[in-house]
């Protein structure tokens, strides 16, 4: 999706993969907004109250994966959680 927004053409297979990725990231991001992951009663991800756009979520995840290629074999939802936690840490109480 990012490449398409930058004016590059995607093949039908790339388009399908991009839409699948968008749906997956959107679903995990929505879940985090509804049920923020916690440890010892403390929220781990503090997305702004207004939420984030799908475009922003995708860019955050792509940046995380590009910066952490050694984790590409991990479970996708875990990597999305880590990317969001890095982008939206909760203030220490």
PDB file of C-alpha atoms in Angstrom:
ATOM      1  CA  UNK A   1       0.000   0.000   0.000  1.00  0.00           C
ATOM      2  CA  UNK A   2       2.850   2.374   0.786  1.00  0.00           C
ATOM      3  CA  UNK A   3       4.455   1.733  -2.601  1.00  0.00           C
ATOM      4  CA  UNK A   4       1.106   2.361  -4.298  1.00  0.00           C
ATOM      5  CA  UNK A   5       0.678   5.635  -2.401  1.00  0.00           C
ATOM      6  CA  UNK A   6       4.111   6.621  -3.658  1.00  0.00           C
ATOM      7  CA  UNK A   7       2.916   6.216  -7.241  1.00  0.00           C
ATOM      8  CA  UNK A   8       4.301   2.738  -7.957  1.00  0.00           C
ATOM      9  CA  UNK A   9       2.214   0.107  -9.688  1.00  0.00           C
ATOM     10  CA  UNK A  10       1.478  -3.152  -7.902  1.00  0.00           C
ATOM     11  CA  UNK A  11       0.876  -6.506  -9.535  1.00  0.00           C
ATOM     12  CA  UNK A  12      -2.398  -8.276  -8.744  1.00  0.00           C
ATOM     13  CA  UNK A  13      -0.530 -10.576  -6.318  1.00  0.00           C
ATOM     14  CA  UNK A  14       1.126  -7.608  -4.610  1.00  0.00           C
ATOM     15  CA  UNK A  15      -2.233  -5.849  -4.356  1.00  0.00           C
ATOM     16  CA  UNK A  16      -3.799  -8.919  -2.732  1.00  0.00           C
ATOM     17  CA  UNK A  17      -0.897  -9.230  -0.286  1.00  0.00           C
ATOM     18  CA  UNK A  18      -1.063  -5.518   0.555  1.00  0.00           C
ATOM     19  CA  UNK A  19      -4.804  -5.660   1.217  1.00  0.00           C
ATOM     20  CA  UNK A  20      -4.398  -8.774   3.370  1.00  0.00           C
ATOM     21  CA  UNK A  21      -1.660  -7.012   5.348  1.00  0.00           C
ATOM     22  CA  UNK A  22      -3.811  -3.893   5.731  1.00  0.00           C
ATOM     23  CA  UNK A  23      -6.729  -5.938   7.039  1.00  0.00           C
ATOM     24  CA  UNK A  24      -4.549  -7.870   9.470  1.00  0.00           C
ATOM     25  CA  UNK A  25      -2.801  -4.790  10.864  1.00  0.00           C
ATOM     26  CA  UNK A  26      -6.119  -2.955  11.083  1.00  0.00           C
ATOM     27  CA  UNK A  27      -7.680  -5.826  13.021  1.00  0.00           C
ATOM     28  CA  UNK A  28      -4.810  -6.028  15.504  1.00  0.00           C
ATOM     29  CA  UNK A  29      -4.760  -2.239  15.898  1.00  0.00           C
ATOM     30  CA  UNK A  30      -8.513  -2.194  16.559  1.00  0.00           C
ATOM     31  CA  UNK A  31      -8.089  -4.934  19.148  1.00  0.00           C
ATOM     32  CA  UNK A  32      -5.317  -2.972  20.880  1.00  0.00           C
ATOM     33  CA  UNK A  33      -7.637   0.047  21.021  1.00  0.00           C
ATOM     34  CA  UNK A  34     -10.417  -2.002  22.603  1.00  0.00           C
ATOM     35  CA  UNK A  35      -8.305  -4.246  24.834  1.00  0.00           C
ATOM     36  CA  UNK A  36      -4.863  -2.707  25.411  1.00  0.00           C
ATOM     37  CA  UNK A  37      -2.273  -5.328  26.356  1.00  0.00           C
ATOM     38  CA  UNK A  38      -1.238  -5.086  29.991  1.00  0.00           C
ATOM     39  CA  UNK A  39       1.486  -6.362  32.260  1.00  0.00           C
ATOM     40  CA  UNK A  40       1.006  -6.267  36.022  1.00  0.00           C
ATOM     41  CA  UNK A  41      -2.074  -4.063  35.568  1.00  0.00           C
ATOM     42  CA  UNK A  42      -0.157  -1.469  33.520  1.00  0.00           C
ATOM     43  CA  UNK A  43      -1.058  -0.752  29.896  1.00  0.00           C
ATOM     44  CA  UNK A  44       1.793  -1.444  27.464  1.00  0.00           C
ATOM     45  CA  UNK A  45       0.464   0.498  24.481  1.00  0.00           C
ATOM     46  CA  UNK A  46      -1.170   3.935  24.730  1.00  0.00           C
ATOM     47  CA  UNK A  47      -2.579   4.815  21.320  1.00  0.00           C
ATOM     48  CA  UNK A  48      -3.911   8.399  21.231  1.00  0.00           C
ATOM     49  CA  UNK A  49      -7.603   8.667  22.203  1.00  0.00           C
ATOM     50  CA  UNK A  50      -8.417   9.781  18.658  1.00  0.00           C
ATOM     51  CA  UNK A  51      -6.883   6.539  17.374  1.00  0.00           C
ATOM     52  CA  UNK A  52      -4.546   6.133  14.425  1.00  0.00           C
ATOM     53  CA  UNK A  53      -5.251   5.736  10.742  1.00  0.00           C
ATOM     54  CA  UNK A  54      -4.672   2.482   8.903  1.00  0.00           C
ATOM     55  CA  UNK A  55      -1.988   4.257   6.874  1.00  0.00           C
ATOM     56  CA  UNK A  56      -0.176   5.327  10.035  1.00  0.00           C
ATOM     57  CA  UNK A  57      -0.417   1.820  11.523  1.00  0.00           C
ATOM     58  CA  UNK A  58       0.999   0.240   8.359  1.00  0.00           C
ATOM     59  CA  UNK A  59       3.870   2.722   8.255  1.00  0.00           C
ATOM     60  CA  UNK A  60       4.677   2.058  11.929  1.00  0.00           C
ATOM     61  CA  UNK A  61       4.730  -1.713  11.360  1.00  0.00           C
ATOM     62  CA  UNK A  62       6.783  -1.472   8.149  1.00  0.00           C
ATOM     63  CA  UNK A  63       9.310   0.772   9.900  1.00  0.00           C
ATOM     64  CA  UNK A  64       9.539  -1.659  12.847  1.00  0.00           C
ATOM     65  CA  UNK A  65      10.039  -4.668  10.568  1.00  0.00           C
ATOM     66  CA  UNK A  66      12.629  -2.833   8.461  1.00  0.00           C
ATOM     67  CA  UNK A  67      14.546  -1.885  11.607  1.00  0.00           C
ATOM     68  CA  UNK A  68      14.256  -5.371  13.140  1.00  0.00           C
ATOM     69  CA  UNK A  69      14.664  -7.899  10.293  1.00  0.00           C
ATOM     70  CA  UNK A  70      15.869 -10.540  12.738  1.00  0.00           C
ATOM     71  CA  UNK A  71      12.293 -10.787  14.049  1.00  0.00           C
ATOM     72  CA  UNK A  72      10.602 -11.453  10.696  1.00  0.00           C
ATOM     73  CA  UNK A  73      10.066 -15.112  11.618  1.00  0.00           C
ATOM     74  CA  UNK A  74       8.041 -14.182  14.724  1.00  0.00           C
ATOM     75  CA  UNK A  75       4.252 -14.264  14.978  1.00  0.00           C
ATOM     76  CA  UNK A  76       2.779 -11.291  13.099  1.00  0.00           C
ATOM     77  CA  UNK A  77       0.526 -10.040  15.906  1.00  0.00           C
ATOM     78  CA  UNK A  78       3.497  -9.996  18.288  1.00  0.00           C
ATOM     79  CA  UNK A  79       5.495  -7.844  15.899  1.00  0.00           C
ATOM     80  CA  UNK A  80       2.553  -5.473  15.471  1.00  0.00           C
ATOM     81  CA  UNK A  81       2.233  -5.183  19.268  1.00  0.00           C
ATOM     82  CA  UNK A  82       5.959  -4.437  19.565  1.00  0.00           C
ATOM     83  CA  UNK A  83       5.810  -1.847  16.788  1.00  0.00           C
ATOM     84  CA  UNK A  84       2.848  -0.086  18.415  1.00  0.00           C
ATOM     85  CA  UNK A  85       4.451  -0.248  21.873  1.00  0.00           C
ATOM     86  CA  UNK A  86       7.563   1.412  20.481  1.00  0.00           C
ATOM     87  CA  UNK A  87       5.506   4.096  18.708  1.00  0.00           C
ATOM     88  CA  UNK A  88       3.039   4.669  21.547  1.00  0.00           C
ATOM     89  CA  UNK A  89       4.649   3.909  24.901  1.00  0.00           C
ATOM     90  CA  UNK A  90       2.623   4.603  28.017  1.00  0.00           C
ATOM     91  CA  UNK A  91       3.846   7.251  30.418  1.00  0.00           C
ATOM     92  CA  UNK A  92       5.308   5.955  33.633  1.00  0.00           C
ATOM     93  CA  UNK A  93       2.875   6.416  36.489  1.00  0.00           C
TER      94      UNK A  93
END
